[in-house]
Tab-separated table of C-alpha atoms in Angstrom:
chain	number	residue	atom	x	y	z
A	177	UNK	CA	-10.455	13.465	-23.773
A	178	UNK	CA	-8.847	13.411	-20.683
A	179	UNK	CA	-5.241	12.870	-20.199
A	180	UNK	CA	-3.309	11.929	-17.059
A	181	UNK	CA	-0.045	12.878	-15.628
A	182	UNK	CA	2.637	11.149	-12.890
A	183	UNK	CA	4.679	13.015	-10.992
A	184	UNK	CA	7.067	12.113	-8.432
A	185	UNK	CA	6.916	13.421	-4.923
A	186	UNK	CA	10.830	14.276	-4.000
A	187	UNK	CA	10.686	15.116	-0.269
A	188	UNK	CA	13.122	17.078	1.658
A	189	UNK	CA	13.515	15.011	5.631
A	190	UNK	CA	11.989	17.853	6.997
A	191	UNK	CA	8.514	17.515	4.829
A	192	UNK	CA	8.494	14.119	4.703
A	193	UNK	CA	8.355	13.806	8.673
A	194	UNK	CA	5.841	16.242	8.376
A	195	UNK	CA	3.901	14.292	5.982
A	196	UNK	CA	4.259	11.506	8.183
A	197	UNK	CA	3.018	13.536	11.420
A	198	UNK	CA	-0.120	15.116	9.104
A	199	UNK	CA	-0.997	11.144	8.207
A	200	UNK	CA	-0.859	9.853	11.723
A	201	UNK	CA	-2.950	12.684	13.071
A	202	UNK	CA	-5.798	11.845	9.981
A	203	UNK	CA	-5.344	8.307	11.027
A	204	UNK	CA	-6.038	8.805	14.603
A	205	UNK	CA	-9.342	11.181	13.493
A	206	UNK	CA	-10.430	8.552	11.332
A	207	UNK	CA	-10.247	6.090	14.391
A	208	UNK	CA	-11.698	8.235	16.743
A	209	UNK	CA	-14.575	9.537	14.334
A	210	UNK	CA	-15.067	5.884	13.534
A	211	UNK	CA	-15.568	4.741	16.891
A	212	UNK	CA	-17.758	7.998	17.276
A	213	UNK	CA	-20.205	6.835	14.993
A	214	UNK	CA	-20.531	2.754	16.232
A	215	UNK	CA	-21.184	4.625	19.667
A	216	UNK	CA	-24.021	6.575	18.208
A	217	UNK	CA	-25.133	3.587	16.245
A	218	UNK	CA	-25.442	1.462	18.963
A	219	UNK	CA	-27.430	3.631	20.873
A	220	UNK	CA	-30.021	4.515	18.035
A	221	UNK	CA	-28.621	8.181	16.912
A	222	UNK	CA	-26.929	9.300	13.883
A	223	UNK	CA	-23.647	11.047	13.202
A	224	UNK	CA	-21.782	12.142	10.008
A	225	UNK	CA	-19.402	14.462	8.345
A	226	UNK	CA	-21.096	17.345	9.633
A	227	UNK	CA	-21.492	17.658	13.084
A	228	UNK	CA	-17.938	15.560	13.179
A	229	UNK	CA	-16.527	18.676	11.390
A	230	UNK	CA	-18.349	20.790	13.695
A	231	UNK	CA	-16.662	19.218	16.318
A	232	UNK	CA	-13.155	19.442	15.429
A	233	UNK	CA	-12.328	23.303	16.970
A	234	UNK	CA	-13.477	21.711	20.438
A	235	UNK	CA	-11.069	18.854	19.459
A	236	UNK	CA	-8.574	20.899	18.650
A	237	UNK	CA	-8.626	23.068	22.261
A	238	UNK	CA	-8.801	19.868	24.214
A	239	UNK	CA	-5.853	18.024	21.896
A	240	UNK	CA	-3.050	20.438	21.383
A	241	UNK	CA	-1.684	17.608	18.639
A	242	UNK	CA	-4.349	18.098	16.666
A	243	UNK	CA	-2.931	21.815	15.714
A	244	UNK	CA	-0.012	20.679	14.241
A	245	UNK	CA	-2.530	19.436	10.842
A	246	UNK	CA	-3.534	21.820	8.649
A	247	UNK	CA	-7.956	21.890	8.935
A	248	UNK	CA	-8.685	21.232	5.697
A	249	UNK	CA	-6.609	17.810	5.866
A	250	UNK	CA	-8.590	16.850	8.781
A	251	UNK	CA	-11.846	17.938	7.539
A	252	UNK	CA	-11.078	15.870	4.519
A	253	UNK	CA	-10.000	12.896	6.519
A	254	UNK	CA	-14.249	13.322	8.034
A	255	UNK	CA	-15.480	13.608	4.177
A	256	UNK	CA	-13.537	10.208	3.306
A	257	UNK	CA	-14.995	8.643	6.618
A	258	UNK	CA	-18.406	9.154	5.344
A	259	UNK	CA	-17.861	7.850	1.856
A	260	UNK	CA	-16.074	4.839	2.761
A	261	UNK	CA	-18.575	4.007	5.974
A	262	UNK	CA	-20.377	1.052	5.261
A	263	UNK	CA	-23.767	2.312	6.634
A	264	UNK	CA	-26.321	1.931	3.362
A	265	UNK	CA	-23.670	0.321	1.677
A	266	UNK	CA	-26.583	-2.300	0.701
A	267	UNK	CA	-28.905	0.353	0.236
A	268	UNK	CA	-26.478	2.156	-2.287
A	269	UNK	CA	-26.976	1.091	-6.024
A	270	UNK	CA	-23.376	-0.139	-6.883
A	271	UNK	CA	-24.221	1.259	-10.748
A	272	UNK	CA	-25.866	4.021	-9.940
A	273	UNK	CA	-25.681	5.002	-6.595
A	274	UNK	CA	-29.408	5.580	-5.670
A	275	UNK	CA	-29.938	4.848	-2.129
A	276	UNK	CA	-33.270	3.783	-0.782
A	277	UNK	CA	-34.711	1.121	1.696
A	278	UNK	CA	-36.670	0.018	-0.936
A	279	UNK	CA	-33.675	-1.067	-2.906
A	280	UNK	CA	-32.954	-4.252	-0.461
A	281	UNK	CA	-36.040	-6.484	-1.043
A	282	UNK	CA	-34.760	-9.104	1.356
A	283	UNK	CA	-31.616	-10.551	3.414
A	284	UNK	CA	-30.085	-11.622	-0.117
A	285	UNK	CA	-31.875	-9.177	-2.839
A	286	UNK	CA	-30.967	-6.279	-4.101
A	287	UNK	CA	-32.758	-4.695	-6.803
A	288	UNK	CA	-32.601	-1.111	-7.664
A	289	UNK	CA	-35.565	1.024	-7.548
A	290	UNK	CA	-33.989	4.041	-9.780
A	291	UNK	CA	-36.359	4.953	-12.896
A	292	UNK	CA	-34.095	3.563	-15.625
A	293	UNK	CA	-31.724	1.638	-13.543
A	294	UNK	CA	-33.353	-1.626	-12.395
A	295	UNK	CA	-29.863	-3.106	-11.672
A	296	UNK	CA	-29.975	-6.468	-9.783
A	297	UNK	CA	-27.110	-8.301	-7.522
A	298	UNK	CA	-26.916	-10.123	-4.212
A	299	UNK	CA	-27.080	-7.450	-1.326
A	300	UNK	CA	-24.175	-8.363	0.170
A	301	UNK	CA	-22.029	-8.657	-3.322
A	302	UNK	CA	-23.703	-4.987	-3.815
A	303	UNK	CA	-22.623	-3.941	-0.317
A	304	UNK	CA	-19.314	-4.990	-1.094
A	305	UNK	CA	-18.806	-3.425	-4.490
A	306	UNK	CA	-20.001	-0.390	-2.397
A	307	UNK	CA	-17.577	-0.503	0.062
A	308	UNK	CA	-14.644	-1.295	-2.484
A	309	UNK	CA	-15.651	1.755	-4.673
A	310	UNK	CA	-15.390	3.812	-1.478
A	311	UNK	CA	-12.223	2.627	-1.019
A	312	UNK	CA	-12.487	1.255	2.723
A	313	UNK	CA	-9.064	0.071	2.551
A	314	UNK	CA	-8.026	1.649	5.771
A	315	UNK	CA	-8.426	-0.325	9.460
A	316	UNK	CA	-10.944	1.023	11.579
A	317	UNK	CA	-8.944	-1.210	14.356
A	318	UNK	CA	-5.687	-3.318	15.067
A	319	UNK	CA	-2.672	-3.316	13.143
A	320	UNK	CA	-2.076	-1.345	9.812
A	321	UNK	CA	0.667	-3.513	9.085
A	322	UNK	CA	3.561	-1.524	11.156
A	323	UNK	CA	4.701	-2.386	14.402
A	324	UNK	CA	2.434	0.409	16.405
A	325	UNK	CA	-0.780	0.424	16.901
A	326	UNK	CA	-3.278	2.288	14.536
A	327	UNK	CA	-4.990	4.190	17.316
A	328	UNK	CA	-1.962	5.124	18.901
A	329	UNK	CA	-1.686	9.105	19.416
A	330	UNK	CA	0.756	10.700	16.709
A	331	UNK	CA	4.419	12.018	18.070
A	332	UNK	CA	4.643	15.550	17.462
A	333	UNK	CA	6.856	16.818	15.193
A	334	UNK	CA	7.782	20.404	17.358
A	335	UNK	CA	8.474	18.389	20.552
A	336	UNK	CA	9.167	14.737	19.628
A	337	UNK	CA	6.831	13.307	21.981
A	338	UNK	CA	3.213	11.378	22.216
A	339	UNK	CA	1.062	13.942	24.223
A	340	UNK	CA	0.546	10.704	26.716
A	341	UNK	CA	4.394	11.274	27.190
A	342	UNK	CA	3.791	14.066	30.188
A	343	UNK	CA	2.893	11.644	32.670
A	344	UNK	CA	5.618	10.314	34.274
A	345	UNK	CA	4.441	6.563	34.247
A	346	UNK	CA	4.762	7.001	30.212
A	347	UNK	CA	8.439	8.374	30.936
A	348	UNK	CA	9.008	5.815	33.414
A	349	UNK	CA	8.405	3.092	30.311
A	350	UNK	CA	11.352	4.607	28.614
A	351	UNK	CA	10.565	7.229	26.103
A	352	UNK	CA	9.006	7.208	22.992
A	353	UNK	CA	5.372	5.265	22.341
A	354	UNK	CA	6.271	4.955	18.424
A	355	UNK	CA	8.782	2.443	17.988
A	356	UNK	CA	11.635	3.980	15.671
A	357	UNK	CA	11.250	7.582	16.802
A	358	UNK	CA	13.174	9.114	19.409
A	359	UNK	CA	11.955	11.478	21.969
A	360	UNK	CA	13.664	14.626	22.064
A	361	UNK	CA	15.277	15.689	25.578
A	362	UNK	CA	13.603	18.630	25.687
């Protein structure tokens, strides 16, 4: 039998700004991978974890910021993207998890085509058990419930600052871009 355990997380300032700053940089690769994919969608191609992931050492030259997360957080962030993304969500068998076109007879049916499964639903109901189980809590877009916005570039913890914040219009607005945090002086 398996048995579970709790522990509590007892931060120090220090890591728990740096928790913060590892969480807003997944955030803003979840957004931008997100967006990635509708792009490719929309134009008739495919993209996943993998060439995403493939992707991320070019990110990282072009986006300094991106350095300050450790890969494998970031890498993870790509493998939760393409778990939670609702493409074949009503393809996916929510009891099994057998994905085929077959499985969607029509707009409304769903009716698995797994040897042993046979499990029936609404498609969409299916989708959305799908998409629950994948835990797509997370906004792809708009407001997470803070006052910034959710694509908003992470401050960095070395230098206090958005990497936006080099251009002097963004000084000229007064400082920092994440309400609450202070830009250092330099």
């Amino acid at each position: 039998m398996l048995s579970g355990r709790r522990y509590l997380l007892d931060l120090s300032p220090g890591q728990e700004e740096m928790c913060e700053e590892f969480g807003d940089i997944c955030r803003s690769v979840w957004n931008t991978a997100l967006e990635q994919r509708r792009e490719y969608r929309r134009r008739g191609a495919w993209m996943n974890y993998a060439p995403q992931c493939a992707e991320l050492a070019d990110a990282k030259r072009e986006h300094p910021w991106l350095k300050a997360a450790p890969s494998h957080a970031l890498q993870q962030t790509l493998k939760d993207l393409d778990r939670a993304c609702p493409a074949y969500t009503s393809q996916r068998c929510s009891a099994c998890g057998f994905v085929t076109e077959g499985n969607r007879e029509s707009q409304a049916v769903f009716r698995c085509k797994a040897p042993g499964c046979g499990h029936r639903d609404h498609a969409d109901v299916n989708a959305a058990k799908n998409i629950k189980a994948a835990g797509h809590a997370v906004s792809a877009c708009g407001d997470l419930g803070t006052s910034r916005s959710a694509k908003q570039e992470p401050v960095s913890r070395a230098t206090g600052r958005t990497p936006s914040q080099g251009n002097p219009r963004a000084a000229a607005q007064g400082g920092s871009q994440i309400p609450g945090r202070p830009t250092s002086t330099g």
